[in-house]
CSV table of C-alpha atoms and ligand atoms in Angstrom, one decimal:
chain,number,residue,atom,x,y,z
A,2,MET,CA,44.8,-5.9,39.4
A,3,ASN,CA,44.7,-2.6,41.2
A,4,ASN,CA,43.4,0.9,40.7
A,5,THR,CA,45.5,1.3,37.6
A,6,ARG,CA,43.3,-0.9,35.5
A,7,MET,CA,44.8,-2.8,32.6
A,8,HIS,CA,41.4,-2.8,31.1
A,9,ARG,CA,38.2,-0.8,31.4
A,10,TRP,CA,35.1,-2.7,32.5
A,11,VAL,CA,32.5,-0.1,31.8
A,12,GLU,CA,32.5,2.6,29.1
A,13,GLU,CA,29.9,5.4,29.4
A,14,ASP,CA,29.3,8.4,27.1
A,15,ALA,CA,26.1,10.0,28.3
A,16,LYS,CA,26.0,12.5,25.5
A,17,ALA,CA,26.4,10.0,22.7
A,18,GLY,CA,24.1,7.5,24.5
A,19,ILE,CA,26.7,4.8,24.7
A,20,PHE,CA,27.0,2.4,27.6
A,21,ARG,CA,29.2,-0.7,27.2
A,22,VAL,CA,30.4,-3.5,29.5
A,23,SER,CA,33.5,-5.4,28.8
A,24,ARG,CA,32.8,-9.2,28.4
A,25,ARG,CA,36.0,-9.8,30.3
A,26,ALA,CA,33.8,-9.0,33.4
A,27,PHE,CA,32.0,-12.3,32.7
A,28,VAL,CA,34.9,-14.7,32.1
A,29,ASP,CA,38.0,-13.6,33.9
A,30,GLU,CA,39.2,-15.6,37.0
A,31,GLN,CA,40.8,-12.5,38.4
A,32,VAL,CA,37.5,-10.6,38.1
A,33,LEU,CA,35.8,-13.3,40.2
A,34,ALA,CA,38.6,-13.2,42.8
A,35,ARG,CA,38.2,-9.4,43.0
A,36,GLU,CA,34.4,-9.6,43.2
A,37,ARG,CA,34.7,-11.8,46.2
A,38,GLN,CA,37.0,-9.3,47.9
A,39,GLN,CA,35.5,-6.0,46.8
A,40,ILE,CA,31.8,-6.9,46.6
A,41,PHE,CA,30.8,-10.1,48.5
A,42,ASP,CA,33.2,-9.5,51.4
A,43,ARG,CA,31.9,-5.9,51.8
A,44,CYS,CA,28.2,-5.6,50.8
A,45,TRP,CA,25.2,-6.6,52.9
A,46,LEU,CA,24.2,-10.1,51.7
A,47,TYR,CA,20.8,-11.8,52.1
A,48,LEU,CA,20.8,-14.7,54.6
A,49,GLY,CA,17.2,-15.7,55.2
A,50,HIS,CA,13.7,-14.8,56.4
A,51,GLU,CA,12.6,-14.6,60.0
A,52,SER,CA,9.9,-17.2,59.4
A,53,GLU,CA,12.5,-19.8,58.6
A,54,ILE,CA,13.7,-19.7,62.2
A,55,ALA,CA,10.4,-18.8,63.8
A,56,GLN,CA,10.8,-20.6,67.1
A,57,PRO,CA,13.7,-20.7,69.6
A,58,GLY,CA,16.0,-23.6,68.5
A,59,ASP,CA,15.0,-23.4,64.9
A,60,PHE,CA,18.0,-23.2,62.6
A,61,LEU,CA,19.1,-23.4,59.0
A,62,THR,CA,22.5,-23.7,57.2
A,63,ARG,CA,23.2,-21.8,54.1
A,64,GLN,CA,26.1,-20.6,51.9
A,65,VAL,CA,26.2,-16.9,51.8
A,66,GLY,CA,28.8,-15.0,49.8
A,67,GLY,CA,31.1,-18.0,49.7
A,68,ARG,CA,30.9,-18.8,53.5
A,69,GLU,CA,29.1,-21.6,55.2
A,70,LEU,CA,26.7,-20.1,57.8
A,71,LEU,CA,24.5,-21.3,60.6
A,72,PHE,CA,21.4,-19.1,61.2
A,73,THR,CA,19.5,-19.8,64.4
A,74,ARG,CA,17.2,-18.5,67.0
A,75,ASP,CA,18.5,-18.7,70.6
A,76,ARG,CA,16.5,-19.5,73.8
A,77,GLU,CA,15.7,-15.8,74.3
A,78,GLY,CA,14.3,-15.6,70.8
A,79,ARG,CA,17.2,-13.6,69.3
A,80,ALA,CA,18.3,-14.4,65.8
A,81,ARG,CA,22.0,-15.2,65.5
A,82,ALA,CA,24.4,-16.0,62.6
A,83,PHE,CA,27.6,-18.0,63.0
A,84,PHE,CA,30.2,-19.2,60.7
A,85,ASN,CA,29.5,-22.9,60.4
A,86,THR,CA,32.9,-24.1,61.4
A,87,CYS,CA,34.1,-25.7,64.6
A,88,PRO,CA,36.7,-23.7,66.7
A,89,HIS,CA,38.5,-27.0,67.3
A,90,ARG,CA,39.6,-28.2,63.9
A,91,GLY,CA,37.2,-26.6,61.6
A,92,ALA,CA,34.6,-29.2,60.7
A,93,MET,CA,31.1,-27.8,59.8
A,94,VAL,CA,29.3,-28.1,63.1
A,95,CYS,CA,25.8,-28.3,61.7
A,96,ARG,CA,25.3,-30.7,58.8
A,97,GLU,CA,21.5,-30.4,58.5
A,98,ARG,CA,19.9,-28.0,56.1
A,99,GLN,CA,17.2,-27.0,58.4
A,100,GLY,CA,15.6,-28.1,61.7
A,101,SER,CA,15.1,-27.5,65.4
A,102,ALA,CA,17.7,-28.3,68.0
A,103,ASN,CA,18.7,-27.6,71.6
A,104,GLY,CA,22.4,-27.2,70.6
A,105,PHE,CA,24.9,-28.2,67.9
A,106,ARG,CA,27.3,-31.2,68.4
A,107,CYS,CA,30.3,-31.4,66.1
A,108,PHE,CA,30.5,-34.7,64.3
A,109,TYR,CA,34.2,-35.0,64.5
A,110,HIS,CA,35.2,-34.9,68.2
A,111,SER,CA,31.8,-34.1,69.7
A,112,TRP,CA,32.3,-30.6,71.0
A,113,LEU,CA,28.8,-29.3,72.0
A,114,PHE,CA,27.6,-25.7,71.4
A,115,GLY,CA,24.6,-23.9,72.7
A,116,LEU,CA,22.1,-22.0,70.5
A,117,ASP,CA,24.1,-18.9,71.5
A,118,GLY,CA,27.2,-20.4,70.0
A,119,ARG,CA,29.0,-20.9,73.3
A,120,LEU,CA,30.9,-24.1,74.0
A,121,VAL,CA,28.8,-26.2,76.5
A,122,ASN,CA,31.1,-29.1,76.9
A,123,ARG,CA,33.7,-31.3,75.1
A,124,PRO,CA,35.1,-34.7,75.7
A,125,GLY,CA,38.3,-34.6,77.8
A,126,ASP,CA,37.8,-31.0,78.8
A,127,GLU,CA,40.2,-31.5,81.7
A,128,ALA,CA,43.0,-31.8,79.2
A,129,TYR,CA,42.5,-28.2,78.1
A,130,SER,CA,43.8,-25.1,79.9
A,131,ALA,CA,41.2,-22.6,81.1
A,132,CYS,CA,42.7,-20.1,78.7
A,133,THR,CA,41.4,-22.0,75.7
A,134,ARG,CA,37.9,-21.0,76.7
A,135,GLU,CA,38.8,-17.3,77.2
A,136,GLU,CA,37.7,-14.5,74.8
A,137,GLY,CA,35.3,-16.9,73.0
A,138,ARG,CA,38.2,-19.0,71.6
A,139,ALA,CA,36.2,-22.2,72.1
A,140,ASP,CA,32.9,-20.8,70.9
A,141,LEU,CA,31.4,-20.5,67.4
A,142,THR,CA,32.4,-17.4,65.7
A,143,ALA,CA,29.5,-15.0,65.1
A,144,VAL,CA,29.2,-13.2,61.8
A,145,PRO,CA,30.4,-9.6,62.3
A,146,ARG,CA,27.1,-8.0,61.5
A,147,LEU,CA,23.5,-9.4,61.3
A,148,ASP,CA,20.5,-7.1,60.8
A,149,GLN,CA,17.0,-7.3,59.3
A,150,HIS,CA,14.4,-5.2,57.5
A,151,ARG,CA,10.8,-6.3,57.7
A,152,GLY,CA,11.9,-9.9,58.4
A,153,LEU,CA,14.6,-10.1,55.7
A,154,TYR,CA,17.9,-10.9,57.4
A,155,PHE,CA,21.2,-9.8,55.9
A,156,VAL,CA,24.8,-10.4,57.0
A,157,ASN,CA,27.9,-8.2,56.5
A,158,TYR,CA,31.4,-9.6,56.9
A,159,GLN,CA,32.9,-6.2,57.8
A,160,PRO,CA,32.6,-5.0,61.4
A,161,ASP,CA,32.2,-1.4,60.1
A,162,GLY,CA,30.5,0.4,57.3
A,163,PRO,CA,27.0,1.6,56.5
A,164,ASN,CA,24.3,0.0,58.5
A,165,LEU,CA,21.7,-2.1,56.7
A,166,ARG,CA,19.0,0.6,56.6
A,167,ASP,CA,21.4,3.1,55.0
A,168,TYR,CA,22.7,0.4,52.6
A,169,LEU,CA,19.1,-0.5,51.4
A,170,ALA,CA,18.5,3.2,50.7
A,171,ASP,CA,15.2,3.5,48.7
A,172,ALA,CA,14.9,-0.3,48.3
A,173,ALA,CA,13.5,-0.3,51.8
A,174,GLU,CA,10.3,1.4,50.5
A,175,TYR,CA,9.8,-1.5,48.0
A,176,ILE,CA,10.5,-4.1,50.6
A,177,ASP,CA,7.7,-2.4,52.7
A,178,LEU,CA,5.3,-2.7,49.7
A,179,MET,CA,5.9,-6.5,49.9
A,180,ALA,CA,5.8,-6.8,53.7
A,181,ASP,CA,2.6,-4.8,53.9
A,182,GLN,CA,0.7,-7.4,51.9
A,183,SER,CA,0.2,-9.2,55.2
A,184,GLU,CA,-1.5,-8.3,58.5
A,185,ALA,CA,0.0,-11.3,60.3
A,186,GLY,CA,3.5,-11.2,58.8
A,187,MET,CA,5.0,-12.8,55.7
A,188,GLU,CA,6.4,-16.3,55.6
A,189,ILE,CA,8.5,-18.5,53.4
A,190,VAL,CA,6.3,-21.3,52.1
A,191,GLY,CA,7.0,-24.6,50.3
A,192,GLY,CA,10.6,-25.7,49.8
A,193,THR,CA,13.7,-24.2,48.3
A,194,GLN,CA,14.3,-24.1,44.6
A,195,ASP,CA,18.0,-24.9,44.3
A,196,TYR,CA,19.7,-25.1,40.9
A,197,GLY,CA,22.8,-24.3,38.9
A,198,VAL,CA,23.2,-22.1,35.8
A,199,GLU,CA,26.1,-22.2,33.4
A,200,ALA,CA,26.5,-18.5,33.5
A,201,LYS,CA,28.1,-15.7,35.4
A,202,TRP,CA,26.0,-14.4,38.3
A,203,LYS,CA,25.7,-10.9,36.9
A,204,LEU,CA,23.8,-12.2,34.0
A,205,LEU,CA,21.0,-13.2,36.4
A,206,CYS,CA,21.0,-9.8,38.0
A,207,GLU,CA,20.4,-8.3,34.6
A,208,ASN,CA,17.8,-10.9,33.6
A,209,SER,CA,15.8,-10.5,36.8
A,210,TYR,CA,14.5,-7.0,35.9
A,211,ASP,CA,15.0,-7.1,32.2
A,212,GLY,CA,11.7,-5.8,30.8
A,213,TYR,CA,13.1,-6.2,27.2
A,214,HIS,CA,13.3,-9.9,27.0
A,215,GLY,CA,9.9,-11.1,28.3
A,216,MET,CA,8.0,-11.5,25.0
A,217,PRO,CA,10.8,-12.9,22.8
A,218,THR,CA,12.4,-15.2,25.4
A,219,HIS,CA,9.2,-16.5,27.0
A,220,VAL,CA,7.1,-16.8,23.8
A,221,SER,CA,6.0,-20.4,24.8
A,222,TYR,CA,4.5,-19.0,28.0
A,223,PHE,CA,2.5,-16.3,26.2
A,224,ASP,CA,1.3,-18.9,23.7
A,225,TYR,CA,0.2,-21.1,26.6
A,226,LEU,CA,-1.6,-18.1,28.2
A,227,GLN,CA,-3.3,-17.4,24.9
A,228,SER,CA,-4.4,-21.0,24.6
A,229,GLN,CA,-5.8,-20.8,28.2
A,230,THR,CA,-7.7,-17.6,27.8
A,231,GLY,CA,-8.3,-17.4,24.1
A,232,ALA,CA,-7.0,-13.9,24.0
A,233,LEU,CA,-3.6,-12.2,23.3
A,234,VAL,CA,-1.9,-11.0,26.4
A,235,ALA,CA,-1.3,-7.3,25.9
A,236,ARG,CA,2.0,-5.8,26.7
A,237,LYS,CA,1.6,-3.0,29.2
A,238,LEU,CA,5.1,-1.8,29.2
A,239,ASP,CA,4.0,1.8,28.9
A,240,ILE,CA,2.4,1.7,32.3
A,241,GLY,CA,5.3,1.6,34.7
A,242,HIS,CA,8.6,3.2,35.6
A,243,VAL,CA,12.1,2.3,36.5
A,244,ARG,CA,13.9,3.7,39.6
A,245,ASP,CA,17.4,4.0,40.7
A,246,LEU,CA,17.2,3.1,44.4
A,247,GLY,CA,20.7,4.0,45.4
A,248,ASN,CA,23.8,1.9,46.2
A,249,GLY,CA,23.4,-0.2,43.0
A,250,HIS,CA,19.8,-1.2,43.7
A,251,ALA,CA,17.0,-0.6,41.1
A,252,VAL,CA,13.4,-1.6,40.4
A,253,ILE,CA,11.0,-1.8,37.6
A,254,GLU,CA,7.3,-1.3,38.6
A,255,TYR,CA,4.5,-1.9,36.1
A,256,ALA,CA,0.9,-2.8,35.7
A,257,ALA,CA,0.3,-6.5,36.5
A,258,PRO,CA,-1.3,-8.4,33.6
A,259,GLY,CA,-3.2,-10.4,36.3
A,260,GLY,CA,-2.4,-13.4,38.5
A,261,ARG,CA,-1.2,-11.6,41.6
A,262,PRO,CA,-2.6,-13.5,44.5
A,263,VAL,CA,-2.9,-10.2,46.5
A,264,ALA,CA,-5.6,-8.6,44.3
A,265,SER,CA,-5.2,-9.1,40.6
A,266,PRO,CA,-7.0,-12.3,39.7
A,267,ALA,CA,-6.1,-14.4,36.7
A,268,PRO,CA,-9.0,-15.4,34.4
A,269,ALA,CA,-8.3,-19.1,35.2
A,270,TRP,CA,-9.1,-18.5,38.9
A,271,GLY,CA,-12.7,-18.1,38.1
A,272,GLU,CA,-15.4,-16.4,40.2
A,273,THR,CA,-14.0,-17.7,43.5
A,274,GLY,CA,-10.5,-16.3,42.8
A,275,ALA,CA,-12.0,-12.9,41.8
A,276,GLN,CA,-13.9,-12.8,45.0
A,277,GLU,CA,-11.0,-13.7,47.2
A,278,THR,CA,-8.7,-11.1,45.6
A,279,ALA,CA,-11.5,-8.5,46.0
A,280,THR,CA,-11.6,-9.2,49.7
A,281,CYS,CA,-7.8,-8.9,49.9
A,282,LEU,CA,-8.0,-5.5,48.1
A,283,ALA,CA,-10.7,-4.2,50.5
A,284,ARG,CA,-8.6,-5.1,53.5
A,285,LEU,CA,-5.6,-3.4,52.0
A,286,GLU,CA,-7.7,-0.3,51.3
A,287,ALA,CA,-8.9,-0.3,54.9
A,288,ARG,CA,-5.3,-0.4,56.1
A,289,PHE,CA,-3.5,1.9,53.7
A,290,GLY,CA,-6.1,3.9,51.7
A,291,THR,CA,-7.0,3.4,48.1
A,292,GLU,CA,-3.8,4.7,46.5
A,293,ARG,CA,-1.3,2.6,48.3
A,294,ALA,CA,-3.6,-0.4,48.3
A,295,GLU,CA,-3.9,-0.2,44.5
A,296,ARG,CA,-0.2,0.1,44.2
A,297,ILE,CA,0.5,-2.9,46.4
A,298,ALA,CA,-2.2,-5.0,44.7
A,299,ARG,CA,-2.1,-4.1,41.0
A,300,LEU,CA,1.6,-3.4,40.3
A,301,ASN,CA,4.3,-5.9,39.7
A,302,ARG,CA,7.8,-5.1,41.0
A,303,ASN,CA,11.1,-6.7,39.9
A,304,MET,CA,13.9,-5.4,42.1
A,305,VAL,CA,17.6,-6.2,42.5
A,306,ILE,CA,19.3,-5.4,45.8
A,307,PHE,CA,22.9,-5.1,45.0
A,308,PRO,CA,24.7,-7.4,44.7
A,309,ASN,CA,22.8,-10.6,44.5
A,310,LEU,CA,19.3,-10.4,46.0
A,311,VAL,CA,16.3,-10.4,43.7
A,312,LEU,CA,12.8,-9.7,45.0
A,313,ASN,CA,10.2,-10.3,42.4
A,314,ASP,CA,6.8,-9.2,43.5
A,315,ILE,CA,4.9,-10.7,40.6
A,316,MET,CA,2.6,-13.7,40.3
A,317,ALA,CA,4.2,-15.2,43.3
A,318,LEU,CA,6.5,-13.1,45.5
A,319,THR,CA,9.9,-14.6,45.0
A,320,VAL,CA,13.1,-14.2,46.9
A,321,ARG,CA,16.1,-15.3,44.9
A,322,THR,CA,19.8,-15.1,45.6
A,323,PHE,CA,22.8,-16.6,43.9
A,324,TYR,CA,26.5,-17.0,44.1
A,325,PRO,CA,29.3,-17.7,41.6
A,326,THR,CA,31.0,-21.1,42.1
A,327,SER,CA,33.3,-20.3,39.1
A,328,PRO,CA,33.5,-17.5,36.6
A,329,SER,CA,31.0,-19.2,34.4
A,330,ARG,CA,28.7,-20.9,36.9
A,331,MET,CA,26.4,-20.0,39.7
A,332,VAL,CA,24.2,-21.7,42.2
A,333,VAL,CA,20.7,-20.2,42.7
A,334,LEU,CA,18.4,-20.4,45.7
A,335,ALA,CA,14.8,-19.2,45.5
A,336,TRP,CA,11.8,-19.2,47.8
A,337,ALA,CA,8.2,-18.1,47.7
A,338,LEU,CA,7.1,-15.5,50.3
A,339,ALA,CA,3.5,-15.2,51.2
A,340,PRO,CA,1.1,-13.6,53.8
A,341,ARG,CA,0.7,-16.0,56.7
A,342,GLU,CA,-3.1,-15.5,56.8
A,343,GLU,CA,-3.6,-16.4,53.1
A,344,SER,CA,-6.5,-18.8,52.4
A,345,PRO,CA,-5.6,-22.3,51.4
A,346,SER,CA,-7.0,-21.9,47.9
A,347,MET,CA,-5.0,-18.7,47.3
A,348,ARG,CA,-1.9,-20.3,48.7
A,349,GLU,CA,-2.4,-23.1,46.2
A,350,ARG,CA,-2.7,-20.7,43.3
A,351,ARG,CA,0.4,-18.8,44.5
A,352,LEU,CA,2.5,-22.0,44.7
A,353,PHE,CA,1.2,-23.1,41.3
A,354,ASN,CA,2.5,-19.8,39.9
A,355,PHE,CA,5.8,-20.2,41.7
A,356,LEU,CA,6.3,-23.5,40.0
A,357,GLU,CA,4.5,-22.9,36.7
A,358,PHE,CA,6.3,-19.8,35.7
A,359,LEU,CA,9.3,-19.3,38.1
A,360,GLY,CA,10.3,-22.8,39.0
A,361,PRO,CA,13.4,-24.5,37.6
A,362,GLY,CA,11.0,-26.7,35.5
A,363,GLY,CA,8.5,-23.9,34.8
A,364,PHE,CA,7.9,-21.7,31.8
A,365,ALA,CA,10.3,-18.9,32.6
A,366,THR,CA,13.4,-20.2,34.3
A,367,PRO,CA,14.5,-22.8,31.7
A,368,ASP,CA,14.1,-20.1,29.0
A,369,ASP,CA,16.1,-17.6,31.1
A,370,CYS,CA,18.8,-20.2,31.9
A,371,GLU,CA,19.2,-21.0,28.2
A,372,ALA,CA,19.5,-17.3,27.3
A,373,LEU,CA,22.1,-16.7,30.0
A,374,ALA,CA,24.1,-19.8,29.1
A,375,LEU,CA,24.1,-18.7,25.4
A,376,CYS,CA,25.5,-15.3,26.5
A,377,GLN,CA,28.2,-17.0,28.5
A,378,ARG,CA,29.1,-19.2,25.6
A,379,GLY,CA,29.1,-16.2,23.3
A,380,TYR,CA,31.7,-14.5,25.5
A,381,SER,CA,34.3,-17.1,24.3
A,382,ASN,CA,34.6,-14.7,21.3
A,383,LEU,CA,35.6,-11.8,23.5
A,384,LEU,CA,38.9,-11.2,21.8
A,385,GLU,CA,37.1,-10.4,18.6
A,386,ALA,CA,33.8,-9.2,20.0
A,387,GLY,CA,34.4,-7.9,23.4
A,388,TRP,CA,31.6,-5.6,24.5
A,389,ASN,CA,27.9,-5.8,25.7
A,390,ASP,CA,25.6,-2.9,24.7
A,391,ILE,CA,23.6,-1.7,27.7
A,392,SER,CA,22.5,1.6,26.3
A,393,LYS,CA,18.8,1.1,25.5
A,394,GLY,CA,16.8,4.2,26.4
A,395,MET,CA,19.9,6.2,27.4
A,396,LEU,CA,18.9,9.4,25.7
A,397,SER,CA,15.2,9.1,26.7
A,398,ALA,CA,13.8,11.7,29.1
A,399,GLU,CA,11.3,9.1,30.3
A,400,PRO,CA,12.9,5.7,30.2
A,401,LYS,CA,10.6,2.7,30.1
A,402,ILE,CA,10.8,-0.6,31.9
A,403,ASP,CA,12.0,-2.3,28.7
A,404,ASP,CA,14.9,0.1,28.6
A,405,GLU,CA,18.2,-0.7,30.4
A,406,VAL,CA,18.4,2.0,33.1
A,407,GLN,CA,18.3,-0.6,35.8
A,408,MET,CA,21.3,-2.6,34.4
A,409,ARG,CA,23.3,0.6,34.1
A,410,VAL,CA,22.6,1.3,37.8
A,411,PHE,CA,24.0,-2.1,38.7
A,412,TRP,CA,27.0,-1.8,36.5
A,413,ARG,CA,28.0,1.7,37.7
A,414,GLU,CA,28.0,0.4,41.3
A,415,TRP,CA,29.8,-2.8,40.3
A,416,ASP,CA,32.5,-0.7,38.5
A,417,ARG,CA,32.8,1.7,41.4
A,418,LEU,CA,33.5,-1.1,43.9
A,419,MET,CA,35.7,-3.1,41.6
A,420,THR,CA,38.0,-0.2,40.9
A,421,GLN,CA,38.3,1.0,44.5
A,422,VAL,CA,41.6,0.3,46.2
A,423,PRO,CA,41.0,-1.8,49.4
A,424,ALA,CA,41.4,0.3,52.5
B,13,LIG,FE1,34.8,-30.1,65.9
B,13,LIG,FE2,36.9,-31.5,66.5
B,13,LIG,S1,36.6,-30.4,64.7
B,13,LIG,S2,35.1,-31.2,67.7
B,14,LIG,FE1,12.7,-14.1,32.0
């Protein structure tokens, strides 16, 4: 596969209102290999949140873009990211998922590394020449680039290229709307949701800000809400907008139906919940003025930061990332993000939302996984039925959040990167 494509991935005719994506993009082994090279090896990828390594010595291990990484805070308080592989013969140096340590000892031959990744000592050191320690040859290898915005850390496997702030483009403004929900700083709370889906990773990108599927796919959730409140939950899709944020990122922003811990109470939270959210809103207004406070508090946001970071600022602020393990399967990791100073009762409501709607056993995620798996199975018919239609709202002057602008933003960037010849 090179720049002379044997097959077109994306077909766009702006005048006719046609936008189609080839289903080969979802099934082909060669596509996955090229995605690794052209996308995951080149884009900024989400690693973790600053709160997960709050203190010197805190660490976590995580797979990011197909690499095993070690994310840690050194004695000076500096965040660091290393490839989790021993310079000796390659074993993963840290086997724990998360913890706190003074250093990292390799299980295989017991080389010991400091929090800064430098070799501290090794059994039989006298048998090695001094040269083996030169130029960091005996140290852990640092990830070429590590940077953060408002506590969200990203890595990049290329030493050169756009810096993180430029890469995030207008998505940074929406990260700020999330980070500004706290005076004391945001933190990851609860555990990690970790599950697999029998579908190509790009299907989850599309799904995460798909305003079109909510009512039909999640009908059982809306039935449940109706049974709880005795009233139909109105669709408010007319209030809201979709934005192309640059570099393949996009967001939908729309009126929250309620249940935002920041300041949109759910009926089930009762008088206490309403009072707590009113206090939150008053504090936001004091910090940012009415307009920005209302926006932070009353609007939901579903954003995809290209290629594989989802920030859903809805009932619970959710950070979600995923990676393909095969053309038809992905692993998903998700966390809840919350203001540090949140009251215990609001924290409980937030975590309930995180599980009830967004968790792998909640109302939404099993429905979404089923829909995505059905798409993936449907693509077995690609020889006879080979194209996805992503054209909804294409000729509209004012596209709505249940149109498909956001998916088209993603696919244009995906297509641009996939068809570039490597430098
Ligand atoms: Fe790590 Fe040998 S592989 S000490
Ligand atoms: Fe959904």
